[in-house]
PDB file of C-alpha atoms in Angstrom:
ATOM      1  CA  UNK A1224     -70.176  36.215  61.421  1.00 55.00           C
ATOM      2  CA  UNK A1225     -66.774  37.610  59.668  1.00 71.00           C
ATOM      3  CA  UNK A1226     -64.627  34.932  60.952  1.00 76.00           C
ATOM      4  CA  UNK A1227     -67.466  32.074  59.753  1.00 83.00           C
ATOM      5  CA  UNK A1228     -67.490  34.121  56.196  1.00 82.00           C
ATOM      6  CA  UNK A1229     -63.901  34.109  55.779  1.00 84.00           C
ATOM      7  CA  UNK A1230     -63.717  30.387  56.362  1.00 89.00           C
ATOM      8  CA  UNK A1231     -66.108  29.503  53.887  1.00 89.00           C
ATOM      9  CA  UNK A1232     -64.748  32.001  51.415  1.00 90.00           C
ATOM     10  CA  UNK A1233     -61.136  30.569  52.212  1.00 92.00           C
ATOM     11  CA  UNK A1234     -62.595  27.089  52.487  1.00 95.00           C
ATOM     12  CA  UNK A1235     -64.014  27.383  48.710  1.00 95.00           C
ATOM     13  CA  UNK A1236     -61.348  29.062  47.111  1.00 95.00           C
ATOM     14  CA  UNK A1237     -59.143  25.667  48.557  1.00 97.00           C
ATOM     15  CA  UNK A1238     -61.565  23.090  47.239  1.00 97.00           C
ATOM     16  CA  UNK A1239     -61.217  24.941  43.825  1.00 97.00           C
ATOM     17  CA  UNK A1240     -57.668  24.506  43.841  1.00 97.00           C
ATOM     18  CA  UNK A1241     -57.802  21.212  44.820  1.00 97.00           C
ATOM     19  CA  UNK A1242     -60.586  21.160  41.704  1.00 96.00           C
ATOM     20  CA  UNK A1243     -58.083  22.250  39.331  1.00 96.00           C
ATOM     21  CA  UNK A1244     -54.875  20.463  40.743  1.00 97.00           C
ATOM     22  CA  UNK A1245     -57.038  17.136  39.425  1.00 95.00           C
ATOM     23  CA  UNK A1246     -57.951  18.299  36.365  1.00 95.00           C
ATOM     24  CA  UNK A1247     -54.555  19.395  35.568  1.00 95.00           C
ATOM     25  CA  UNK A1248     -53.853  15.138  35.692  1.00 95.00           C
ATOM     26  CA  UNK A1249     -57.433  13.975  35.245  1.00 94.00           C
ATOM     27  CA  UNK A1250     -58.476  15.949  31.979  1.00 94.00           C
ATOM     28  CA  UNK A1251     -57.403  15.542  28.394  1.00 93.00           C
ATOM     29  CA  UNK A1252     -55.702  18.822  26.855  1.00 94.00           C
ATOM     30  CA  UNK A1253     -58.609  20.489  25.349  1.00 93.00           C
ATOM     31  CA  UNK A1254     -61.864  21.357  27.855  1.00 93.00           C
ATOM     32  CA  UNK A1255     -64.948  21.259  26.344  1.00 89.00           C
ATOM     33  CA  UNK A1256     -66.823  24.317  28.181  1.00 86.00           C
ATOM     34  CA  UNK A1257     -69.827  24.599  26.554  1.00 85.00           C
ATOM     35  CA  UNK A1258     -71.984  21.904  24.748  1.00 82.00           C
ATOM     36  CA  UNK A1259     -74.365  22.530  21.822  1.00 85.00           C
ATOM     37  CA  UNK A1260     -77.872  21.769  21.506  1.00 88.00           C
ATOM     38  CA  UNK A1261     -77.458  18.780  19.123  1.00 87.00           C
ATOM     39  CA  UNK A1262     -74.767  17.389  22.014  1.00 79.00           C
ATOM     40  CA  UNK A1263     -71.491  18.405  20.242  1.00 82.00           C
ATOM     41  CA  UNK A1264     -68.973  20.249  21.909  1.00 79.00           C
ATOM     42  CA  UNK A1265     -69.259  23.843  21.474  1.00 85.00           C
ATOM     43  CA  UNK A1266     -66.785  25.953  22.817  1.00 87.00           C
ATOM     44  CA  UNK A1267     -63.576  24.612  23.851  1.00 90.00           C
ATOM     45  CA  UNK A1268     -60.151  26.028  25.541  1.00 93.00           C
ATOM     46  CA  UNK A1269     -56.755  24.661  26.627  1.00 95.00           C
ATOM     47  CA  UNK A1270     -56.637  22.816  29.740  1.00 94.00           C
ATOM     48  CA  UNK A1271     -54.523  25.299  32.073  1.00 95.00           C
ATOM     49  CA  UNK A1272     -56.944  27.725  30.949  1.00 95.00           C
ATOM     50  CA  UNK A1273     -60.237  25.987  31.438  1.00 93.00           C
ATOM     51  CA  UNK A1274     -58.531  24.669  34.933  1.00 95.00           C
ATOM     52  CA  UNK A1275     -58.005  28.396  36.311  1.00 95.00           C
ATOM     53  CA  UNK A1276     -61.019  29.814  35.873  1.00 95.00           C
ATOM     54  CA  UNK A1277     -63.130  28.237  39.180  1.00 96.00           C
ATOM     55  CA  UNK A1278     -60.029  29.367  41.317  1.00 97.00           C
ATOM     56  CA  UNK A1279     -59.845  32.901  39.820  1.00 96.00           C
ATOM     57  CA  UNK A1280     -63.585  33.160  40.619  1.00 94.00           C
ATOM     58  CA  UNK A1281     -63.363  32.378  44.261  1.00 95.00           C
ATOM     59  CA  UNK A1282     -60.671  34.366  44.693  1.00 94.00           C
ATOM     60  CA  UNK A1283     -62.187  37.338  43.130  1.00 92.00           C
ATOM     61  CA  UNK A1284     -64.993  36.406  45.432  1.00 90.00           C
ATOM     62  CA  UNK A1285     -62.711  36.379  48.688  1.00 89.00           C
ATOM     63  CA  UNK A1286     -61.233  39.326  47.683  1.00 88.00           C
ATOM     64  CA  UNK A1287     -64.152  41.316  47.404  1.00 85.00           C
ATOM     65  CA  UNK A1288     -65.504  40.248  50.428  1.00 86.00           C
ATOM     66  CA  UNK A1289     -62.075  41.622  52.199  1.00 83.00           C
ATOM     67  CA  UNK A1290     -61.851  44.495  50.662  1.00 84.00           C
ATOM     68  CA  UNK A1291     -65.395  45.778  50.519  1.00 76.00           C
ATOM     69  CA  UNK A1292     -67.738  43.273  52.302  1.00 72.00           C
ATOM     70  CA  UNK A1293     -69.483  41.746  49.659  1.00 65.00           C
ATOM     71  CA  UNK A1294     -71.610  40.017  52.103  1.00 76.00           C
ATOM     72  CA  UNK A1295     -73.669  37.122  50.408  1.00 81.00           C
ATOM     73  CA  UNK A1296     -72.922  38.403  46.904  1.00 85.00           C
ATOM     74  CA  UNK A1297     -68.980  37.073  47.526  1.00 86.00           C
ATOM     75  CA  UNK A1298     -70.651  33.893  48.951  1.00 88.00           C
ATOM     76  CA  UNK A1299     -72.913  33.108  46.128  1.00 90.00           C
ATOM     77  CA  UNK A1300     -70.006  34.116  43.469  1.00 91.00           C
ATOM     78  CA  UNK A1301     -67.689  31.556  45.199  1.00 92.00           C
ATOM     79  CA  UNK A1302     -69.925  28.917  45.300  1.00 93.00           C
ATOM     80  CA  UNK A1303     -71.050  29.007  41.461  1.00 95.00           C
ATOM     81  CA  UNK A1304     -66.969  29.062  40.918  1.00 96.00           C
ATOM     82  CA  UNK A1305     -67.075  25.681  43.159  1.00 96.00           C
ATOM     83  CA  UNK A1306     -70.142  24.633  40.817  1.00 96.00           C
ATOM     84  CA  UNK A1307     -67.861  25.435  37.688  1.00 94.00           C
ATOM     85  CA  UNK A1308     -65.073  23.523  38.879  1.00 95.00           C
ATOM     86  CA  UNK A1309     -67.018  20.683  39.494  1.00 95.00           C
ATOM     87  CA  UNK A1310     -68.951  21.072  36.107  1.00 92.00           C
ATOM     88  CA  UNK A1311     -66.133  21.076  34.235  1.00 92.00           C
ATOM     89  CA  UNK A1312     -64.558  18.327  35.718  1.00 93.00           C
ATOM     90  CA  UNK A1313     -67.765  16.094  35.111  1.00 91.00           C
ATOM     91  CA  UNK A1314     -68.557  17.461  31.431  1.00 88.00           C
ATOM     92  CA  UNK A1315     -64.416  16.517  30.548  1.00 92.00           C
ATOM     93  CA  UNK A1316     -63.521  13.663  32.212  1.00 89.00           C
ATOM     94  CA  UNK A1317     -65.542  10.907  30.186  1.00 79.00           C
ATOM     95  CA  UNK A1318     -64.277  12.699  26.969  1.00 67.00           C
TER      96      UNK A1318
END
């Protein structure tokens, strides 16, 4: 069971940076990262920024798990950084 963890843990944390690494050449230099009601963009950030937050999630998330076996709680906060990554790169890229 630890070995099949760790891949998944390591396995997430790569497709994040692989999630960022396009959207560092994909996205334009402001990230919209939250959308209002009325369908205007609410909060926004710089790009580098918005990029690094799904890979500083799953590797909080692997982290954890190493250090004090988070179990499923280091699984579930990896994939919603996965979810993020992906989020953000859907939300941005038609901007």
């Amino acid at each position: 069971m630890k070995k099949s963890m760790d891949a998944v843990l390591a396995g997430s944390l790569i497709l994040c940076i692989v999630l960022a690494i396009l959207g560092y050449f994909l996205l334009p230099d402001t990230l919209v990262m939250q959308i209002t009601a009325s369908g205007a963009a609410g909060t926004t950030m710089p790009k580098l920024l918005g990029i690094l937050i799904s890979p500083a999630f799953s590797a909080f998330a692997l982290f954890w798990y190493k250090k004090d076996r988070g179990g499923r709680s280091a699984v579930i906060v990896s994939a919603v950084a996965v979810l993020i990554g992906i989020l953000t790169l859907a939300f941005n890229l038609g901007r």
